[in-house]
Amino acid sequence: MIDNEQLQHWIDRVDTELVRYFANKDMTCNPLDRAMEYTLLAGGKRLRPLLSMVVCAAYDKDPEAAIPFALASEFLHTYSLIHDDLPCMDDDDMRRGKPTNHVVFGEANAILAGDALHCEAFQLLVSSTYPGFTAETRQTVILELCEAVGRRGMVAGQVMDLAQEGQDYDLERLKLMHRRKTGALLRFCVRLGGHLAGVREPELAALTRYAEALGLMFQVVDDLLDEESSSDTLGKTAGKDAGQDKATFPKLLGSEKAHAFADGLLEEALAALKDLEVDAELLAEIAQYVRHRDY
């Protein structure tokens, strides 16, 4: 949990709105809605919507009004988790301390739940409003999300991940894979906050540098936790990467150098924030949290 009252309040607000989103749906007769809700409400860091809200707040814009847009990123993230856990992908049976979606609802319903969450995300981006948010900016946001999750972003990263199992790889390819698979959506979330706040260059460029360092750091830490933590702490199967002979930073660099690499990325993220003209204390706190998280 993030040890900051304001940040935790915004995380709680996201959770409340996620519950409300499904409140009027009849879960007893709609297995699709139940499958969507199951993974979406199973917990999680809510880091992606939080980043968008914190950027808005940094520029004195309303973070609460950003929630509908921010939920879109959480829907996209959840869709990716459901699909990643499938037997044809990472074949995991635990996520956030609970059986994975396909274990509970079956593979077909899990696939469809992910597909539906993907569509709901774009519906939110198309239908939501924000003060000063123009049609041109909305188009930019949608195009950026398509790039973040499509064939040059998250999906491309997953393809690279599957292809790398048991293969030789170098640091540059590993970084590229995770900039796509993990980093691209986090980058989008930070830039989304910038677009909502009406931020222009070079502020947006500095936010982007922060997001790129944060996204890669998130994955390095994730790899380290998979190697060094327990399944109970992680809420998913620990040691799974090694068991599947996956490409990871600790495997390539060794644990000590992987930790040092993560520390360097934290410094990059914090350095980017120094180029902003606003108080970025909460963004810095998020970066520290990502580096030192234990799940």
Tab-separated table of C-alpha atoms in Angstrom:
chain	number	residue	atom	x	y	z
A	1	MET	CA	0.000	0.000	0.000
A	2	ILE	CA	1.220	3.534	-0.766
A	3	ASP	CA	2.103	5.329	2.461
A	4	ASN	CA	0.570	8.681	1.574
A	5	GLU	CA	-2.890	9.779	2.674
A	6	GLN	CA	-3.689	11.790	-0.456
A	7	LEU	CA	-2.510	9.106	-2.858
A	8	GLN	CA	-4.382	6.415	-0.952
A	9	HIS	CA	-7.527	8.556	-1.038
A	10	TRP	CA	-7.350	8.713	-4.834
A	11	ILE	CA	-6.740	4.960	-5.043
A	12	ASP	CA	-9.830	4.424	-2.883
A	13	ARG	CA	-11.817	6.731	-5.155
A	14	VAL	CA	-10.799	4.647	-8.165
A	15	ASP	CA	-11.879	1.482	-6.367
A	16	THR	CA	-15.227	3.074	-5.515
A	17	GLU	CA	-15.867	4.061	-9.119
A	18	LEU	CA	-14.906	0.606	-10.376
A	19	VAL	CA	-17.479	-0.951	-8.032
A	20	ARG	CA	-20.071	1.619	-9.104
A	21	TYR	CA	-19.415	0.852	-12.767
A	22	PHE	CA	-20.859	-2.626	-12.334
A	23	ALA	CA	-23.424	-1.787	-9.647
A	24	ASN	CA	-26.398	-1.639	-12.022
A	25	LYS	CA	-25.530	-4.816	-13.927
A	26	ASP	CA	-27.285	-8.101	-13.218
A	27	MET	CA	-24.399	-10.352	-12.238
A	28	THR	CA	-26.645	-13.354	-11.632
A	29	CYS	CA	-27.513	-13.824	-15.290
A	30	ASN	CA	-24.556	-12.297	-17.111
A	31	PRO	CA	-21.393	-14.398	-16.837
A	32	LEU	CA	-19.499	-11.883	-18.949
A	33	ASP	CA	-20.045	-9.034	-16.493
A	34	ARG	CA	-19.212	-11.321	-13.590
A	35	ALA	CA	-15.968	-12.389	-15.249
A	36	MET	CA	-15.021	-8.779	-16.031
A	37	GLU	CA	-15.765	-7.655	-12.502
A	38	TYR	CA	-13.975	-10.601	-10.904
A	39	THR	CA	-10.466	-9.590	-11.979
A	40	LEU	CA	-11.118	-5.858	-12.123
A	41	LEU	CA	-12.217	-5.726	-8.475
A	42	ALA	CA	-9.737	-8.302	-7.161
A	43	GLY	CA	-7.447	-5.538	-5.912
A	44	GLY	CA	-4.272	-4.156	-7.395
A	45	LYS	CA	-2.106	-1.096	-7.067
A	46	ARG	CA	-4.284	1.152	-9.291
A	47	LEU	CA	-0.992	2.722	-10.346
A	48	ARG	CA	-2.119	3.518	-13.862
A	49	PRO	CA	-5.213	5.601	-13.040
A	50	LEU	CA	-3.341	7.132	-10.108
A	51	LEU	CA	-0.598	8.460	-12.377
A	52	SER	CA	-3.110	10.273	-14.590
A	53	MET	CA	-4.835	11.829	-11.580
A	54	VAL	CA	-1.587	12.926	-9.920
A	55	VAL	CA	-0.370	14.645	-13.091
A	56	CYS	CA	-3.667	16.535	-13.298
A	57	ALA	CA	-3.349	17.600	-9.667
A	58	ALA	CA	0.249	18.746	-10.182
A	59	TYR	CA	-1.004	21.252	-12.756
A	60	ASP	CA	-3.873	22.415	-10.526
A	61	LYS	CA	-6.494	20.538	-12.536
A	62	ASP	CA	-9.256	18.429	-10.999
A	63	PRO	CA	-8.069	14.832	-10.435
A	64	GLU	CA	-11.584	13.669	-9.560
A	65	ALA	CA	-12.870	14.730	-12.967
A	66	ALA	CA	-10.121	12.635	-14.553
A	67	ILE	CA	-11.384	9.385	-13.028
A	68	PRO	CA	-13.526	8.239	-16.018
A	69	PHE	CA	-10.522	8.648	-18.303
A	70	ALA	CA	-8.229	7.042	-15.740
A	71	LEU	CA	-10.512	4.005	-15.443
A	72	ALA	CA	-9.898	3.285	-19.114
A	73	SER	CA	-6.265	2.462	-18.395
A	74	GLU	CA	-7.245	0.137	-15.543
A	75	PHE	CA	-9.666	-1.672	-17.861
A	76	LEU	CA	-6.896	-2.095	-20.445
A	77	HIS	CA	-4.458	-3.285	-17.807
A	78	THR	CA	-6.949	-5.807	-16.428
A	79	TYR	CA	-7.697	-7.152	-19.901
A	80	SER	CA	-3.965	-7.744	-20.375
A	81	LEU	CA	-3.701	-9.588	-17.053
A	82	ILE	CA	-6.600	-11.898	-17.887
A	83	HIS	CA	-5.098	-12.758	-21.255
A	84	ASP	CA	-1.534	-13.066	-19.893
A	85	ASP	CA	-2.698	-15.676	-17.379
A	86	LEU	CA	-4.275	-17.934	-20.020
A	87	PRO	CA	-2.807	-21.421	-20.565
A	88	CYS	CA	-1.701	-20.408	-24.058
A	89	MET	CA	0.245	-17.438	-22.627
A	90	ASP	CA	1.860	-17.481	-19.153
A	91	ASP	CA	-0.391	-20.279	-17.859
A	92	ASP	CA	-0.854	-18.911	-14.339
A	93	ASP	CA	-3.514	-20.071	-11.907
A	94	MET	CA	-3.130	-17.329	-9.253
A	95	ARG	CA	-3.462	-13.546	-9.574
A	96	ARG	CA	-3.779	-11.049	-6.695
A	97	GLY	CA	-4.118	-13.933	-4.258
A	98	LYS	CA	-7.107	-15.472	-6.047
A	99	PRO	CA	-7.598	-18.088	-8.757
A	100	THR	CA	-7.116	-16.543	-12.176
A	101	ASN	CA	-10.046	-15.650	-14.389
A	102	HIS	CA	-9.892	-18.675	-16.665
A	103	VAL	CA	-9.694	-21.020	-13.670
A	104	VAL	CA	-12.995	-19.628	-12.338
A	105	PHE	CA	-14.921	-18.874	-15.548
A	106	GLY	CA	-13.252	-21.063	-18.159
A	107	GLU	CA	-10.898	-20.075	-20.967
A	108	ALA	CA	-13.577	-18.916	-23.396
A	109	ASN	CA	-15.251	-16.573	-20.911
A	110	ALA	CA	-11.868	-15.260	-19.762
A	111	ILE	CA	-10.895	-14.374	-23.313
A	112	LEU	CA	-14.236	-12.678	-23.885
A	113	ALA	CA	-14.036	-10.809	-20.576
A	114	GLY	CA	-10.673	-9.417	-21.636
A	115	ASP	CA	-12.051	-8.479	-25.047
A	116	ALA	CA	-14.997	-6.686	-23.445
A	117	LEU	CA	-12.772	-4.755	-21.028
A	118	HIS	CA	-10.676	-3.645	-23.987
A	119	CYS	CA	-13.780	-2.255	-25.693
A	120	GLU	CA	-15.090	-0.619	-22.504
A	121	ALA	CA	-11.807	1.280	-22.170
A	122	PHE	CA	-12.241	2.954	-25.532
A	123	GLN	CA	-15.904	3.647	-24.801
A	124	LEU	CA	-14.820	5.560	-21.690
A	125	LEU	CA	-12.301	7.608	-23.648
A	126	VAL	CA	-14.894	8.470	-26.293
A	127	SER	CA	-17.760	9.327	-23.912
A	128	SER	CA	-16.041	11.021	-20.942
A	129	THR	CA	-15.704	14.772	-20.553
A	130	TYR	CA	-13.160	17.013	-18.859
A	131	PRO	CA	-13.001	20.822	-18.554
A	132	GLY	CA	-11.202	22.254	-21.568
A	133	PHE	CA	-10.800	18.854	-23.215
A	134	THR	CA	-11.131	19.342	-26.972
A	135	ALA	CA	-12.080	16.952	-29.753
A	136	GLU	CA	-8.566	17.276	-31.146
A	137	THR	CA	-7.000	16.306	-27.816
A	138	ARG	CA	-9.411	13.383	-27.468
A	139	GLN	CA	-8.268	12.110	-30.853
A	140	THR	CA	-4.636	12.411	-29.748
A	141	VAL	CA	-5.352	10.472	-26.552
A	142	ILE	CA	-7.133	7.657	-28.392
A	143	LEU	CA	-4.348	7.375	-30.956
A	144	GLU	CA	-1.751	7.253	-28.184
A	145	LEU	CA	-3.648	4.495	-26.401
A	146	CYS	CA	-3.880	2.483	-29.620
A	147	GLU	CA	-0.122	2.776	-30.008
A	148	ALA	CA	0.470	1.872	-26.355
A	149	VAL	CA	-1.538	-1.356	-26.443
A	150	GLY	CA	-1.249	-2.448	-30.084
A	151	ARG	CA	1.296	-3.984	-32.395
A	152	ARG	CA	4.036	-1.562	-31.373
A	153	GLY	CA	3.134	-1.553	-27.682
A	154	MET	CA	1.791	-3.977	-25.099
A	155	VAL	CA	0.742	-6.715	-27.535
A	156	ALA	CA	4.087	-6.530	-29.324
A	157	GLY	CA	5.843	-6.872	-25.982
A	158	GLN	CA	3.840	-9.969	-25.135
A	159	VAL	CA	4.742	-11.533	-28.485
A	160	MET	CA	8.416	-10.801	-27.801
A	161	ASP	CA	8.089	-12.278	-24.309
A	162	LEU	CA	6.650	-15.530	-25.605
A	163	ALA	CA	9.284	-15.746	-28.327
A	164	GLN	CA	12.151	-15.158	-25.878
A	165	GLU	CA	11.431	-18.174	-23.670
A	166	GLY	CA	14.526	-20.372	-23.681
A	167	GLN	CA	16.326	-18.104	-26.159
A	168	ASP	CA	19.454	-15.977	-25.919
A	169	TYR	CA	18.881	-12.242	-25.518
A	170	ASP	CA	20.783	-9.092	-24.668
A	171	LEU	CA	20.009	-6.094	-22.475
A	172	GLU	CA	18.830	-3.840	-25.292
A	173	ARG	CA	16.297	-6.376	-26.540
A	174	LEU	CA	15.092	-7.048	-23.006
A	175	LYS	CA	14.594	-3.324	-22.405
A	176	LEU	CA	12.725	-2.959	-25.705
A	177	MET	CA	10.441	-5.876	-24.837
A	178	HIS	CA	9.462	-4.409	-21.487
A	179	ARG	CA	9.187	-0.833	-22.716
A	180	ARG	CA	6.478	-2.282	-24.914
A	181	LYS	CA	4.861	-4.885	-22.676
A	182	THR	CA	4.847	-2.928	-19.398
A	183	GLY	CA	6.147	0.561	-20.040
A	184	ALA	CA	3.956	1.651	-22.945
A	185	LEU	CA	0.706	1.720	-20.959
A	186	LEU	CA	2.340	3.453	-17.983
A	187	ARG	CA	3.759	6.036	-20.391
A	188	PHE	CA	0.281	6.561	-21.805
A	189	CYS	CA	-1.191	7.100	-18.332
A	190	VAL	CA	1.286	9.851	-17.474
A	191	ARG	CA	0.793	11.527	-20.842
A	192	LEU	CA	-2.996	11.201	-20.458
A	193	GLY	CA	-2.768	13.283	-17.295
A	194	GLY	CA	-0.689	15.800	-19.212
A	195	HIS	CA	-3.205	15.988	-22.041
A	196	LEU	CA	-6.110	16.424	-19.627
A	197	ALA	CA	-4.211	19.207	-17.862
A	198	GLY	CA	-3.432	20.935	-21.154
A	199	VAL	CA	0.322	20.532	-20.711
A	200	ARG	CA	2.489	21.523	-23.657
A	201	GLU	CA	6.096	20.859	-24.604
A	202	PRO	CA	8.651	20.782	-22.996
A	203	GLU	CA	6.652	19.851	-19.883
A	204	LEU	CA	5.084	16.890	-21.675
A	205	ALA	CA	8.534	15.736	-22.796
A	206	ALA	CA	9.792	15.758	-19.191
A	207	LEU	CA	6.715	13.829	-18.040
A	208	THR	CA	7.357	11.309	-20.802
A	209	ARG	CA	10.983	10.801	-19.716
A	210	TYR	CA	9.750	10.235	-16.173
A	211	ALA	CA	7.176	7.709	-17.384
A	212	GLU	CA	9.645	5.781	-19.527
A	213	ALA	CA	12.093	5.377	-16.647
A	214	LEU	CA	9.237	4.479	-14.286
A	215	GLY	CA	7.825	1.866	-16.656
A	216	LEU	CA	11.118	0.052	-17.141
A	217	MET	CA	11.882	0.259	-13.425
A	218	PHE	CA	8.494	-1.296	-12.651
A	219	GLN	CA	9.417	-4.356	-14.715
A	220	VAL	CA	12.933	-4.701	-13.298
A	221	VAL	CA	11.439	-4.673	-9.801
A	222	ASP	CA	8.762	-7.147	-10.912
A	223	ASP	CA	11.468	-9.530	-12.135
A	224	LEU	CA	13.373	-9.168	-8.873
A	225	LEU	CA	10.257	-9.817	-6.796
A	226	ASP	CA	9.482	-12.942	-8.806
A	227	GLU	CA	12.936	-14.234	-7.894
A	228	GLU	CA	13.199	-12.999	-4.307
A	229	SER	CA	9.638	-12.989	-2.875
A	230	SER	CA	7.124	-15.644	-1.896
A	231	SER	CA	3.854	-16.507	-3.610
A	232	ASP	CA	1.921	-15.388	-0.518
A	233	THR	CA	3.512	-11.934	-0.649
A	234	LEU	CA	3.111	-11.508	-4.398
A	235	GLY	CA	-0.417	-12.916	-4.648
A	236	LYS	CA	0.742	-14.923	-7.665
A	237	THR	CA	3.127	-17.785	-8.331
A	238	ALA	CA	6.668	-16.790	-7.364
A	239	GLY	CA	9.569	-18.218	-9.376
A	240	LYS	CA	7.364	-18.699	-12.425
A	241	ASP	CA	9.747	-16.792	-14.725
A	242	ALA	CA	12.679	-19.044	-13.896
A	243	GLY	CA	10.504	-22.134	-14.236
A	244	GLN	CA	9.497	-21.088	-17.744
A	245	ASP	CA	13.042	-19.994	-18.642
A	246	LYS	CA	11.811	-16.469	-19.332
A	247	ALA	CA	14.000	-13.517	-20.194
A	248	THR	CA	14.403	-11.452	-17.014
A	249	PHE	CA	16.743	-8.754	-15.744
A	250	PRO	CA	18.083	-10.804	-12.799
A	251	LYS	CA	18.766	-13.744	-15.083
A	252	LEU	CA	20.681	-11.564	-17.544
A	253	LEU	CA	22.440	-9.206	-15.117
A	254	GLY	CA	22.446	-11.076	-11.831
A	255	SER	CA	20.469	-9.919	-8.814
A	256	GLU	CA	22.967	-7.316	-7.578
A	257	LYS	CA	23.334	-5.589	-10.942
A	258	ALA	CA	19.570	-5.750	-11.532
A	259	HIS	CA	19.013	-3.907	-8.256
A	260	ALA	CA	21.602	-1.324	-9.298
A	261	PHE	CA	19.903	-0.969	-12.686
A	262	ALA	CA	16.573	-0.313	-10.951
A	263	ASP	CA	18.231	2.286	-8.729
A	264	GLY	CA	19.603	4.015	-11.811
A	265	LEU	CA	16.160	4.117	-13.393
A	266	LEU	CA	14.767	5.669	-10.221
A	267	GLU	CA	17.374	8.412	-10.491
A	268	GLU	CA	16.401	8.955	-14.148
A	269	ALA	CA	12.748	9.302	-13.209
A	270	LEU	CA	13.494	11.760	-10.411
A	271	ALA	CA	15.850	13.767	-12.639
A	272	ALA	CA	13.113	14.151	-15.275
A	273	LEU	CA	10.788	15.612	-12.646
A	274	LYS	CA	13.305	18.367	-11.903
A	275	ASP	CA	12.636	19.748	-15.394
A	276	LEU	CA	8.963	20.373	-14.566
A	277	GLU	CA	7.719	23.827	-13.635
A	278	VAL	CA	5.330	22.447	-11.023
A	279	ASP	CA	5.610	20.656	-7.686
A	280	ALA	CA	6.146	16.990	-8.596
A	281	GLU	CA	6.485	15.647	-5.049
A	282	LEU	CA	3.688	13.095	-5.443
A	283	LEU	CA	5.095	11.817	-8.738
A	284	ALA	CA	8.451	11.413	-7.008
A	285	GLU	CA	6.754	9.509	-4.190
A	286	ILE	CA	5.141	7.164	-6.700
A	287	ALA	CA	8.554	6.493	-8.254
A	288	GLN	CA	9.998	5.685	-4.828
A	289	TYR	CA	7.049	3.376	-4.148
A	290	VAL	CA	7.546	1.527	-7.444
A	291	ARG	CA	11.222	0.981	-6.700
A	292	HIS	CA	10.712	-0.244	-3.132
A	293	ARG	CA	7.377	-2.083	-3.408
A	294	ASP	CA	7.147	-5.633	-2.098
A	295	TYR	CA	4.378	-7.001	-4.353
